[in-house]
């Protein structure tokens, strides 16, 4: 029996001693204000036992981690039709590149790069009556936590500086792979990215990906096949240009965000989330990567 | 307890009924002669029990599957220094593209695309006294099977038509990422690709990747960390432009070759190899993919 | 002494007999309505003698031809500072590609591809008090013709379907190479492209490029050096992916537009404009290209 | 009447005073030995009057300038069929890039980039009985100068380091756009590039491009149409990634080589060659560019 709490404590001790903590993402002004010294980690195991260390209850902007949740809702709503509009292959490109999009006729490489996530956002805008409210309700229900909410100041901040996302959305529109207005889709997209959660809340939402699609209250939001699909995409595409490195160093399906959060999971075993706002040059949380590497090394739990 | 033999029998029955069996790779004349109707499958479990169906004892050209074995020997010889000359990220490109190589200053994206495998071949040519003999001995030792050998006619056939590989090797040379003569390195490379094995022999070699680096006779050829690294690379990069699809449909680390072979494994559980020479448009065995999908669906065994 | 009128008559006769007249650009709904049978040609020589044949007085949308005029005004206003924000090299890409823009840090390859022209539009929006009015006045003054005007219906039509231009403008903005709001810059850009002119009017405006920067009334709008620069850019970049072909077949600096217009000139000798709305696969007027080829072949007048 | 001799003297004076003379190409060891201080210029006018200054009679390696001569011989031998295997558009890429080659199915963008010149070399190897001898005879005949010869030491030097050209040739072969053996074609190619000439000799060869295809003895080697085609290609593609800049700064069709030579011409007026071995970052002779700019500025002779 693994003593997760001891491991988390040790990780937290290590994390507080790291001098070079990476760079805060400054292209979103609202995120640039965060103190680089934060670190939190939370783990929930298959028996729903919770383990915590550091700033695990502080809220942060989950950013791209939200792409896994919108993808889940899209699969829940229209099933495999999602794959007519977005592919499932790693991109081999940094997270904000548009080149490959042009070469493949407007079909983004996967739903976890920005153009792919914008297509998923477009699907939700089409399918939901009140897209922003309904998506928030979906997330709250999975987590069984009505305190989860958008951070309007972050959403506004992103809207004012998100020119590359406007470029991607317009390019998708030029390829007829965006059905709604660019402004409407991106308003939704900037809101999904602005979701504020703590490490603990993140694990409560992502618990379903290690539990065959069922949330902590045993309600199914995804089929087993859909969970397998999403976990495979997280493993191959979840870390931008560093997916291969993460697959080796950590060996778990997961997803990072430029807010400094990372969530990862071992099917049937546990789900873990870390937060440290400093990023490495590839755009992933520097100390979060180290923390998860230590977790899988210490516990010898990984999919490989 | 899973009855692997029944599952393999069912897969074999299904496979023989498929009408559209894909296209034989015709760019290597020697491979173009194979009958598209072949199908074989072999599985070895963690207790070294063997299960077979179809043409599981027929020899075929393992082609790119050999890249995993040369990588293993290179890691065995020079350890992590391998990663100074080749990266570990998915390429997002078809298997024979050179473009990304140019953009990243001569460092191939990963060791399983052709330019990456040619760099690995260069390492072995530098490190081994008798490269072709020594590599063959390495493979035979792992498998405990001295009957394994190169198919000279395939090696010659590839040499005569492998202009794209000559292009890649020369490009690497122009970036100072090839230390030996192009001719010498490619002679080794074409030989490694010409290795002839049956499905059964393939599983006997790849057994070590599901057994913490130890072969069937319990001799260690790789550290646990190296095995984890190679399995991660197989999962993210093992199927050219179809890695994401394979990760989902099959959910196992594995590697395919244009000879129609595929090998895959579940750590601590089993290693399986299939052979069917017809390829899908992405260059992977069409019926092999279906067979492995059925295997993991029926057994519910996958890493996700 | 060349009898231009006879040559123009012969060209017009030929043009009316061509069966395959190319495809009307249909991505701008307003342009899709034009009859493909139109053909007009007008030539003005260095003594300001005018020669005409066919529909040379009918108005059409000059589209990308306007990029030469906005560039002229930008050079007139801020001189060589223009080249800090846009380069002068051929792009080797179709007219609507964004890829190269990404590779070169937001500096478009030249001012005649869309992203380059959008940067020039941004300069004019910054420099002019009433950009649309002031640019129109500039064009009218050069031509000495106050009847020249924008076609609002075309401008609106382009705005509603110009997603690729919105993508380019946002991408430029993300690279800090657009100082004004995307909406404002593109409103100007869509208006400049909607300028309606006849072949005759076009030659009256472009007369200055064969006359050392001076209009028909001898007023200088550009320095000799600026004229030389613009003529060089027209020759190397004026015909999208067909610049090399045009340089050979016609051998004159010139510029085409998807409305089917082409204007070209031989320094010190003549300026000529053609109009035929059907385009070849590269996006240039099919019969216009043939007409200009015949003109330079018959008269043996070309820069080479 | 222009006093060319005075202009050349002034240019030579200026040239000797320039401190920053650019970098010698060091990737061909044999070229790296040249003294950066050399400068020569030679001009021949339409009446075959010769004007010289500086090291105009010293021999240097003409390198890529030879591509115009092999293209001329290929056109002479098989006419327009040349264009089935190579295009005529500017590449928008540095001189040694392979990427675009891959995107356009093995058809190089133009005959003046390396892959295009290798295709032309392949044509000559197929068409000529003794390719190297016959091409040399062709050049000697045009120049009426039997002293012109290959520099074997340069040819050997290039062969030993020309991995990028081997890559390009093999890539062309993989696309079936190379009919002869890579070794044979590149042996020819490295020899053509090793041609040694002085500025004076270069103008004697290129005289035909300003004289309707006829050499100084009035023998026709090219049709007028072929000359026009080659001049157009020189103007749009003759200076690698700096074609647009040269078209403006100099305004003449021309071609540069990494040996530091440049040849340029004004149809019906003059042909000029310069030599200064230091290159600018784009790979063109730094002082040669300045010299030609001064020539056209002072004489006000340019095609624009």
PDB file of N, CA and C in Angstrom, chain D residues 220-290:
ATOM      1  N   UNK D 220      24.284  32.463 -83.358  1.00  0.00           N
ATOM      2  CA  UNK D 220      23.146  32.339 -82.447  1.00  0.00           C
ATOM      3  C   UNK D 220      23.204  31.040 -81.663  1.00  0.00           C
ATOM      4  N   UNK D 221      23.148  31.148 -80.333  1.00  0.00           N
ATOM      5  CA  UNK D 221      23.091  29.973 -79.474  1.00  0.00           C
ATOM      6  C   UNK D 221      21.700  29.779 -78.870  1.00  0.00           C
ATOM      7  N   UNK D 222      20.921  30.842 -78.881  1.00  0.00           N
ATOM      8  CA  UNK D 222      19.582  30.798 -78.316  1.00  0.00           C
ATOM      9  C   UNK D 222      18.646  31.618 -79.197  1.00  0.00           C
ATOM     10  N   UNK D 223      17.360  31.254 -79.200  1.00  0.00           N
ATOM     11  CA  UNK D 223      16.387  32.094 -79.894  1.00  0.00           C
ATOM     12  C   UNK D 223      16.100  33.323 -79.032  1.00  0.00           C
ATOM     13  N   UNK D 224      15.492  34.321 -79.647  1.00  0.00           N
ATOM     14  CA  UNK D 224      15.146  35.532 -78.913  1.00  0.00           C
ATOM     15  C   UNK D 224      14.206  35.183 -77.757  1.00  0.00           C
ATOM     16  N   UNK D 225      13.281  34.283 -78.014  1.00  0.00           N
ATOM     17  CA  UNK D 225      12.335  33.887 -76.972  1.00  0.00           C
ATOM     18  C   UNK D 225      13.059  33.211 -75.808  1.00  0.00           C
ATOM     19  N   UNK D 226      14.047  32.398 -76.129  1.00  0.00           N
ATOM     20  CA  UNK D 226      14.795  31.720 -75.061  1.00  0.00           C
ATOM     21  C   UNK D 226      15.606  32.725 -74.231  1.00  0.00           C
ATOM     22  N   UNK D 227      16.190  33.699 -74.895  1.00  0.00           N
ATOM     23  CA  UNK D 227      16.945  34.736 -74.182  1.00  0.00           C
ATOM     24  C   UNK D 227      16.039  35.496 -73.225  1.00  0.00           C
ATOM     25  N   UNK D 228      14.866  35.845 -73.729  1.00  0.00           N
ATOM     26  CA  UNK D 228      13.893  36.587 -72.921  1.00  0.00           C
ATOM     27  C   UNK D 228      13.516  35.754 -71.693  1.00  0.00           C
ATOM     28  N   UNK D 229      13.295  34.470 -71.922  1.00  0.00           N
ATOM     29  CA  UNK D 229      12.966  33.563 -70.819  1.00  0.00           C
ATOM     30  C   UNK D 229      14.094  33.536 -69.778  1.00  0.00           C
ATOM     31  N   UNK D 230      15.308  33.380 -70.226  1.00  0.00           N
ATOM     32  CA  UNK D 230      16.425  33.271 -69.280  1.00  0.00           C
ATOM     33  C   UNK D 230      16.643  34.597 -68.544  1.00  0.00           C
ATOM     34  N   UNK D 231      16.542  35.702 -69.253  1.00  0.00           N
ATOM     35  CA  UNK D 231      16.676  37.000 -68.578  1.00  0.00           C
ATOM     36  C   UNK D 231      15.598  37.176 -67.516  1.00  0.00           C
ATOM     37  N   UNK D 232      14.379  36.757 -67.847  1.00  0.00           N
ATOM     38  CA  UNK D 232      13.291  36.873 -66.868  1.00  0.00           C
ATOM     39  C   UNK D 232      13.588  36.010 -65.636  1.00  0.00           C
ATOM     40  N   UNK D 233      14.098  34.813 -65.851  1.00  0.00           N
ATOM     41  CA  UNK D 233      14.426  33.941 -64.721  1.00  0.00           C
ATOM     42  C   UNK D 233      15.570  34.529 -63.899  1.00  0.00           C
ATOM     43  N   UNK D 234      16.581  35.083 -64.576  1.00  0.00           N
ATOM     44  CA  UNK D 234      17.662  35.714 -63.814  1.00  0.00           C
ATOM     45  C   UNK D 234      17.116  36.838 -62.946  1.00  0.00           C
ATOM     46  N   UNK D 235      16.223  37.646 -63.506  1.00  0.00           N
ATOM     47  CA  UNK D 235      15.717  38.774 -62.733  1.00  0.00           C
ATOM     48  C   UNK D 235      14.900  38.313 -61.532  1.00  0.00           C
ATOM     49  N   UNK D 236      14.059  37.305 -61.712  1.00  0.00           N
ATOM     50  CA  UNK D 236      13.173  36.903 -60.613  1.00  0.00           C
ATOM     51  C   UNK D 236      13.807  35.885 -59.672  1.00  0.00           C
ATOM     52  N   UNK D 237      14.816  35.157 -60.132  1.00  0.00           N
ATOM     53  CA  UNK D 237      15.348  34.047 -59.319  1.00  0.00           C
ATOM     54  C   UNK D 237      16.864  34.048 -59.185  1.00  0.00           C
ATOM     55  N   UNK D 238      17.549  35.057 -59.691  1.00  0.00           N
ATOM     56  CA  UNK D 238      19.000  34.955 -59.805  1.00  0.00           C
ATOM     57  C   UNK D 238      19.779  35.204 -58.526  1.00  0.00           C
ATOM     58  N   UNK D 239      19.098  35.697 -57.485  1.00  0.00           N
ATOM     59  CA  UNK D 239      19.835  36.105 -56.291  1.00  0.00           C
ATOM     60  C   UNK D 239      19.268  35.482 -55.022  1.00  0.00           C
ATOM     61  N   UNK D 240      18.936  34.185 -55.131  1.00  0.00           N
ATOM     62  CA  UNK D 240      18.465  33.447 -53.970  1.00  0.00           C
ATOM     63  C   UNK D 240      17.347  34.205 -53.275  1.00  0.00           C
ATOM     64  N   UNK D 241      17.538  34.459 -52.002  1.00  0.00           N
ATOM     65  CA  UNK D 241      16.517  35.092 -51.191  1.00  0.00           C
ATOM     66  C   UNK D 241      16.589  36.613 -51.282  1.00  0.00           C
ATOM     67  N   UNK D 242      17.376  37.115 -52.212  1.00  0.00           N
ATOM     68  CA  UNK D 242      17.587  38.561 -52.314  1.00  0.00           C
ATOM     69  C   UNK D 242      17.222  39.056 -53.715  1.00  0.00           C
ATOM     70  N   UNK D 243      16.434  38.264 -54.433  1.00  0.00           N
ATOM     71  CA  UNK D 243      16.091  38.619 -55.814  1.00  0.00           C
ATOM     72  C   UNK D 243      15.341  39.944 -55.879  1.00  0.00           C
ATOM     73  N   UNK D 244      14.400  40.146 -54.958  1.00  0.00           N
ATOM     74  CA  UNK D 244      13.618  41.369 -54.970  1.00  0.00           C
ATOM     75  C   UNK D 244      14.497  42.581 -54.679  1.00  0.00           C
ATOM     76  N   UNK D 245      15.396  42.416 -53.728  1.00  0.00           N
ATOM     77  CA  UNK D 245      16.294  43.501 -53.369  1.00  0.00           C
ATOM     78  C   UNK D 245      17.188  43.873 -54.552  1.00  0.00           C
ATOM     79  N   UNK D 246      17.737  42.870 -55.223  1.00  0.00           N
ATOM     80  CA  UNK D 246      18.617  43.120 -56.369  1.00  0.00           C
ATOM     81  C   UNK D 246      17.844  43.773 -57.513  1.00  0.00           C
ATOM     82  N   UNK D 247      16.617  43.283 -57.742  1.00  0.00           N
ATOM     83  CA  UNK D 247      15.801  43.859 -58.816  1.00  0.00           C
ATOM     84  C   UNK D 247      15.634  45.354 -58.586  1.00  0.00           C
ATOM     85  N   UNK D 248      15.468  45.745 -57.334  1.00  0.00           N
ATOM     86  CA  UNK D 248      15.328  47.169 -57.041  1.00  0.00           C
ATOM     87  C   UNK D 248      16.673  47.906 -57.045  1.00  0.00           C
ATOM     88  N   UNK D 249      17.622  47.402 -56.256  1.00  0.00           N
ATOM     89  CA  UNK D 249      18.874  48.135 -56.076  1.00  0.00           C
ATOM     90  C   UNK D 249      19.634  48.251 -57.390  1.00  0.00           C
ATOM     91  N   UNK D 250      19.598  47.190 -58.187  1.00  0.00           N
ATOM     92  CA  UNK D 250      20.361  47.180 -59.428  1.00  0.00           C
ATOM     93  C   UNK D 250      19.448  47.304 -60.647  1.00  0.00           C
ATOM     94  N   UNK D 251      18.382  46.537 -60.634  1.00  0.00           N
ATOM     95  CA  UNK D 251      17.430  46.662 -61.729  1.00  0.00           C
ATOM     96  C   UNK D 251      17.883  46.033 -63.028  1.00  0.00           C
ATOM     97  N   UNK D 252      18.667  44.959 -62.934  1.00  0.00           N
ATOM     98  CA  UNK D 252      19.125  44.252 -64.132  1.00  0.00           C
ATOM     99  C   UNK D 252      18.966  42.752 -63.912  1.00  0.00           C
ATOM    100  N   UNK D 253      18.704  41.985 -64.972  1.00  0.00           N
ATOM    101  CA  UNK D 253      18.791  40.534 -64.854  1.00  0.00           C
ATOM    102  C   UNK D 253      20.243  40.172 -64.552  1.00  0.00           C
ATOM    103  N   UNK D 254      20.456  39.200 -63.697  1.00  0.00           N
ATOM    104  CA  UNK D 254      21.823  38.831 -63.355  1.00  0.00           C
ATOM    105  C   UNK D 254      21.865  37.541 -62.572  1.00  0.00           C
ATOM    106  N   UNK D 255      23.082  37.116 -62.256  1.00  0.00           N
ATOM    107  CA  UNK D 255      23.253  35.888 -61.474  1.00  0.00           C
ATOM    108  C   UNK D 255      24.505  36.011 -60.628  1.00  0.00           C
ATOM    109  N   UNK D 256      24.415  35.530 -59.412  1.00  0.00           N
ATOM    110  CA  UNK D 256      25.554  35.553 -58.506  1.00  0.00           C
ATOM    111  C   UNK D 256      26.035  34.135 -58.228  1.00  0.00           C
ATOM    112  N   UNK D 257      27.249  34.038 -57.700  1.00  0.00           N
ATOM    113  CA  UNK D 257      27.788  32.746 -57.278  1.00  0.00           C
ATOM    114  C   UNK D 257      28.492  32.914 -55.944  1.00  0.00           C
ATOM    115  N   UNK D 258      28.605  31.820 -55.166  1.00  0.00           N
ATOM    116  CA  UNK D 258      29.245  31.945 -53.853  1.00  0.00           C
ATOM    117  C   UNK D 258      30.753  32.151 -53.956  1.00  0.00           C
ATOM    118  N   UNK D 259      31.297  32.049 -55.167  1.00  0.00           N
ATOM    119  CA  UNK D 259      32.709  32.400 -55.369  1.00  0.00           C
ATOM    120  C   UNK D 259      32.922  33.910 -55.333  1.00  0.00           C
ATOM    121  N   UNK D 260      31.809  34.664 -55.272  1.00  0.00           N
ATOM    122  CA  UNK D 260      31.913  36.116 -55.192  1.00  0.00           C
ATOM    123  C   UNK D 260      31.690  36.827 -56.516  1.00  0.00           C
ATOM    124  N   UNK D 261      31.392  36.088 -57.557  1.00  0.00           N
ATOM    125  CA  UNK D 261      31.122  36.699 -58.857  1.00  0.00           C
ATOM    126  C   UNK D 261      29.664  37.087 -59.015  1.00  0.00           C
ATOM    127  N   UNK D 262      29.449  38.133 -59.792  1.00  0.00           N
ATOM    128  CA  UNK D 262      28.094  38.502 -60.226  1.00  0.00           C
ATOM    129  C   UNK D 262      28.194  38.925 -61.684  1.00  0.00           C
ATOM    130  N   UNK D 263      27.255  38.479 -62.485  1.00  0.00           N
ATOM    131  CA  UNK D 263      27.180  38.976 -63.853  1.00  0.00           C
ATOM    132  C   UNK D 263      25.778  39.545 -64.048  1.00  0.00           C
ATOM    133  N   UNK D 264      25.663  40.648 -64.775  1.00  0.00           N
ATOM    134  CA  UNK D 264      24.358  41.277 -64.993  1.00  0.00           C
ATOM    135  C   UNK D 264      24.374  41.928 -66.363  1.00  0.00           C
ATOM    136  N   UNK D 265      23.196  42.271 -66.868  1.00  0.00           N
ATOM    137  CA  UNK D 265      23.157  42.804 -68.236  1.00  0.00           C
ATOM    138  C   UNK D 265      21.918  43.652 -68.469  1.00  0.00           C
ATOM    139  N   UNK D 266      22.046  44.599 -69.357  1.00  0.00           N
ATOM    140  CA  UNK D 266      20.907  45.384 -69.817  1.00  0.00           C
ATOM    141  C   UNK D 266      20.735  45.074 -71.304  1.00  0.00           C
ATOM    142  N   UNK D 267      19.613  44.452 -71.693  1.00  0.00           N
ATOM    143  CA  UNK D 267      19.426  44.053 -73.090  1.00  0.00           C
ATOM    144  C   UNK D 267      19.738  45.202 -74.063  1.00  0.00           C
ATOM    145  N   UNK D 268      20.489  44.887 -75.083  1.00  0.00           N
ATOM    146  CA  UNK D 268      20.877  45.844 -76.135  1.00  0.00           C
ATOM    147  C   UNK D 268      21.882  46.909 -75.697  1.00  0.00           C
ATOM    148  N   UNK D 269      22.251  46.912 -74.427  1.00  0.00           N
ATOM    149  CA  UNK D 269      23.115  47.990 -73.952  1.00  0.00           C
ATOM    150  C   UNK D 269      24.480  47.498 -73.469  1.00  0.00           C
ATOM    151  N   UNK D 270      24.514  46.643 -72.464  1.00  0.00           N
ATOM    152  CA  UNK D 270      25.816  46.205 -71.947  1.00  0.00           C
ATOM    153  C   UNK D 270      25.689  44.933 -71.114  1.00  0.00           C
ATOM    154  N   UNK D 271      26.822  44.310 -70.886  1.00  0.00           N
ATOM    155  CA  UNK D 271      26.921  43.173 -69.967  1.00  0.00           C
ATOM    156  C   UNK D 271      28.090  43.476 -69.038  1.00  0.00           C
ATOM    157  N   UNK D 272      27.909  43.231 -67.740  1.00  0.00           N
ATOM    158  CA  UNK D 272      28.931  43.587 -66.769  1.00  0.00           C
ATOM    159  C   UNK D 272      29.157  42.424 -65.797  1.00  0.00           C
ATOM    160  N   UNK D 273      30.404  42.249 -65.356  1.00  0.00           N
ATOM    161  CA  UNK D 273      30.699  41.232 -64.343  1.00  0.00           C
ATOM    162  C   UNK D 273      31.577  41.848 -63.263  1.00  0.00           C
ATOM    163  N   UNK D 274      31.284  41.444 -62.006  1.00  0.00           N
ATOM    164  CA  UNK D 274      32.122  41.905 -60.884  1.00  0.00           C
ATOM    165  C   UNK D 274      32.596  40.694 -60.099  1.00  0.00           C
ATOM    166  N   UNK D 275      33.665  40.888 -59.347  1.00  0.00           N
ATOM    167  CA  UNK D 275      34.158  39.828 -58.466  1.00  0.00           C
ATOM    168  C   UNK D 275      34.712  40.413 -57.186  1.00  0.00           C
ATOM    169  N   UNK D 276      34.171  39.965 -56.084  1.00  0.00           N
ATOM    170  CA  UNK D 276      34.687  40.285 -54.753  1.00  0.00           C
ATOM    171  C   UNK D 276      34.232  39.142 -53.868  1.00  0.00           C
ATOM    172  N   UNK D 277      35.175  38.402 -53.272  1.00  0.00           N
ATOM    173  CA  UNK D 277      34.822  37.103 -52.685  1.00  0.00           C
ATOM    174  C   UNK D 277      34.026  37.141 -51.388  1.00  0.00           C
ATOM    175  N   UNK D 278      33.964  38.298 -50.709  1.00  0.00           N
ATOM    176  CA  UNK D 278      33.195  38.356 -49.454  1.00  0.00           C
ATOM    177  C   UNK D 278      31.701  38.395 -49.731  1.00  0.00           C
ATOM    178  N   UNK D 279      30.943  37.578 -48.997  1.00  0.00           N
ATOM    179  CA  UNK D 279      29.501  37.481 -49.235  1.00  0.00           C
ATOM    180  C   UNK D 279      28.706  38.180 -48.139  1.00  0.00           C
ATOM    181  N   UNK D 280      27.513  38.673 -48.492  1.00  0.00           N
ATOM    182  CA  UNK D 280      26.589  39.179 -47.473  1.00  0.00           C
ATOM    183  C   UNK D 280      25.818  37.986 -46.887  1.00  0.00           C
ATOM    184  N   UNK D 281      25.001  38.225 -45.849  1.00  0.00           N
ATOM    185  CA  UNK D 281      24.329  37.096 -45.186  1.00  0.00           C
ATOM    186  C   UNK D 281      23.411  36.293 -46.105  1.00  0.00           C
ATOM    187  N   UNK D 282      22.990  36.869 -47.218  1.00  0.00           N
ATOM    188  CA  UNK D 282      22.115  36.142 -48.146  1.00  0.00           C
ATOM    189  C   UNK D 282      22.914  35.320 -49.147  1.00  0.00           C
ATOM    190  N   UNK D 283      24.241  35.395 -49.116  1.00  0.00           N
ATOM    191  CA  UNK D 283      25.054  34.566 -49.993  1.00  0.00           C
ATOM    192  C   UNK D 283      25.484  35.228 -51.292  1.00  0.00           C
ATOM    193  N   UNK D 284      25.246  36.537 -51.412  1.00  0.00           N
ATOM    194  CA  UNK D 284      25.676  37.266 -52.614  1.00  0.00           C
ATOM    195  C   UNK D 284      26.871  38.167 -52.293  1.00  0.00           C
ATOM    196  N   UNK D 285      27.737  38.391 -53.273  1.00  0.00           N
ATOM    197  CA  UNK D 285      28.931  39.213 -53.085  1.00  0.00           C
ATOM    198  C   UNK D 285      28.547  40.596 -52.555  1.00  0.00           C
ATOM    199  N   UNK D 286      29.107  40.945 -51.404  1.00  0.00           N
ATOM    200  CA  UNK D 286      28.696  42.193 -50.769  1.00  0.00           C
ATOM    201  C   UNK D 286      29.104  43.414 -51.595  1.00  0.00           C
ATOM    202  N   UNK D 287      30.375  43.449 -51.962  1.00  0.00           N
ATOM    203  CA  UNK D 287      30.865  44.627 -52.688  1.00  0.00           C
ATOM    204  C   UNK D 287      30.414  44.595 -54.141  1.00  0.00           C
ATOM    205  N   UNK D 288      30.237  43.424 -54.696  1.00  0.00           N
ATOM    206  CA  UNK D 288      29.684  43.318 -56.044  1.00  0.00           C
ATOM    207  C   UNK D 288      28.303  43.944 -56.134  1.00  0.00           C
ATOM    208  N   UNK D 289      27.462  43.694 -55.123  1.00  0.00           N
ATOM    209  CA  UNK D 289      26.124  44.295 -55.100  1.00  0.00           C
ATOM    210  C   UNK D 289      26.233  45.823 -55.076  1.00  0.00           C
ATOM    211  N   UNK D 290      27.102  46.336 -54.208  1.00  0.00           N
ATOM    212  CA  UNK D 290      27.277  47.789 -54.117  1.00  0.00           C
ATOM    213  C   UNK D 290      27.776  48.362 -55.435  1.00  0.00           C
TER     214      UNK D 290
END
